[in-house]
Amino acid sequence: MSAPVSGAKVRGRGRLRRAAVASVSGLPRQFWWLWTSTLINRLGAFVATFLALYLTVERGYSASYAGLVGALYGLGGVVSSVGAGVLADRLGRRPTMLVAQVCTAVSVALLGFMTDPVAIAVVACAVGMASNASRPAVQAMMADIVAPEDRVRAFSLNYWAINLGFAVSSSVAGLIAEHGYLALFLGEATLVLACALVVFFALPESRPAVGGAADAPGDAAGAARVSMLTVLRDGRFMTVVGLNLLLALLFQQAYVSLPVSMGLAGFSSADFGLVIAVNGVLIVLLQIPVTRFIEHRSPAALLIGSALLAGYGFGLTALAGSLALFALAVAVWTLGEIINSPTQMGLVVRLSPRHGRGRYQGMYSLSWSVASLAAPLLGGTVIDHYGAGVLWAGCAGVGTVAAVGYGLLLRGLPERVDTAAGATAGGATGRPGAASSGPTRAGAGHPDDGRAGTDRGGIPSSS
């Protein structure tokens, strides 16, 4: 019996190896440098995670003051999301990332030395602005350099890097904090500067050149018409942003209302740590294989399903009376998160005109920033006045509303992902100052790339 069992193990390892290779193959070198910078950045994400503990334990401030500083940090992200999107389109993706990362490193290091409460609050707001400013540029660059048929996979790999880095940083940060919180601030500043070095030396500019070879006739005039007003008038896209805001409000409850709810039920902070760890472990283990399963399926069906999983996963928390049930609820909404993130990002790119990707990504990032600011207030208010059960039942209702919204909005969405080759601007030369060189693959034209400044009322058909 040992020979057949051994053969089955070998075949199983072979299938896993082929699946792993297929998951990472075919993506441009520039994407992997961008992926590396994301991973380095998240490996150093210490301060946001431990800011409340630092203020209350190390500095001795009240919980209310820590909440105020956290809100100002979130407000900084709200302010910078849209502005950074505009800069990504006007100045370029690479300079926007560099400015944001250098400012993040400086402000984080400065925050570690602040002792006056007003100064701490002001610098924390600056950290929130700087640390969120690179997101629209990163996402726009990813859309620029990855072919349309590979974008869901690319966004999934990037999301996996974010969560892998966060899992490692959360574990390491506690050990570093034992030697003094200042080491956390300086450690994050150092890793963010390392991220900026990767961008400077390895990532050429990818912003599409107006009037370049990849532009359709009239594109230059269209590009000039793309403004934030264009984004706000794009009804379909803004509806997607609104629906994403609903889901973001749900996901934010995991770090605000879930620990409070578990505490009211008699569970400890260590119990919460075990339960929320399920989220990170599942994302690291399942993000890539699940994406292989979903990447060529209907975005509409996936977004509807992910909204229901998120809503009813959080709703299940109302029935949880043991760690096992809390962990089950986390597993359900985590599966919704795994499906939603790359699918939603792919949809945002398809709805974004080529020369307005930075602005569109900025508005999309704004929905997450607003959720991070509003979720603590909403969750706390509902728990205080109506109880945790009402909050979790409301989450199920919000997930249902989002699912219905996606179903109505995306009825005309093509089932098949675009397969025309996208413009890989900037090439893969690795020259830091390289300008956009136009497409390097056959088939420069792509339905969602040649419509800058045009009416975005409908989604381009597949080709």
GROMACS .gro file of C-alpha atoms in nm, residues 81-83 85-86 89 222-242 348 351-367 452-457:
model
   51
   81SER     CA    1  -0.736   6.008  -0.041
   82VAL     CA    2  -0.886   6.242  -0.300
   83GLY     CA    3  -0.589   6.480  -0.315
   85GLY     CA    4  -0.560   6.058  -0.649
   86VAL     CA    5  -0.542   6.393  -0.829
   89ASP     CA    6  -0.292   6.167  -1.241
  222GLY     CA    7  -1.065   6.346  -2.317
  223ALA     CA    8  -0.782   6.329  -2.067
  224ALA     CA    9  -0.799   6.703  -2.011
  225ARG     CA   10  -1.168   6.671  -1.923
  226VAL     CA   11  -1.117   6.413  -1.646
  227SER     CA   12  -1.155   6.592  -1.312
  228MET     CA   13  -1.298   6.517  -0.972
  229LEU     CA   14  -1.626   6.655  -1.103
  230THR     CA   15  -1.612   6.386  -1.373
  231VAL     CA   16  -1.581   6.123  -1.100
  232LEU     CA   17  -1.866   6.268  -0.894
  233ARG     CA   18  -2.093   6.277  -1.200
  234ASP     CA   19  -2.018   5.913  -1.284
  235GLY     CA   20  -2.333   5.767  -1.132
  236ARG     CA   21  -2.246   5.402  -1.174
  237PHE     CA   22  -1.900   5.439  -1.027
  238MET     CA   23  -2.020   5.650  -0.734
  239THR     CA   24  -2.283   5.385  -0.661
  240VAL     CA   25  -2.002   5.128  -0.644
  241VAL     CA   26  -1.819   5.358  -0.403
  242GLY     CA   27  -2.134   5.385  -0.190
  348VAL     CA   28  -1.311   4.987  -1.005
  351LEU     CA   29  -1.509   5.167  -1.453
  352SER     CA   30  -1.215   5.409  -1.452
  353PRO     CA   31  -1.111   5.600  -1.765
  354ARG     CA   32  -0.746   5.544  -1.848
  355HIS     CA   33  -0.626   5.899  -1.781
  356GLY     CA   34  -0.836   5.934  -1.465
  357ARG     CA   35  -0.735   5.622  -1.277
  358GLY     CA   36  -0.568   5.815  -0.997
  359ARG     CA   37  -0.878   6.024  -0.928
  360TYR     CA   38  -1.108   5.723  -0.945
  361GLN     CA   39  -0.882   5.521  -0.715
  362GLY     CA   40  -0.866   5.818  -0.479
  363MET     CA   41  -1.245   5.830  -0.454
  364TYR     CA   42  -1.255   5.454  -0.397
  365SER     CA   43  -0.992   5.485  -0.121
  366LEU     CA   44  -1.201   5.763   0.031
  367SER     CA   45  -1.480   5.514   0.102
  452ALA     CA   46  -1.078   5.897  -2.093
  453GLY     CA   47  -1.323   6.178  -2.043
  454THR     CA   48  -1.609   5.994  -2.209
  455ASP     CA   49  -1.940   5.899  -2.058
  456ARG     CA   50  -1.889   5.612  -1.813
  457GLY     CA   51  -2.253   5.526  -1.795
   0.00000   0.00000   0.00000
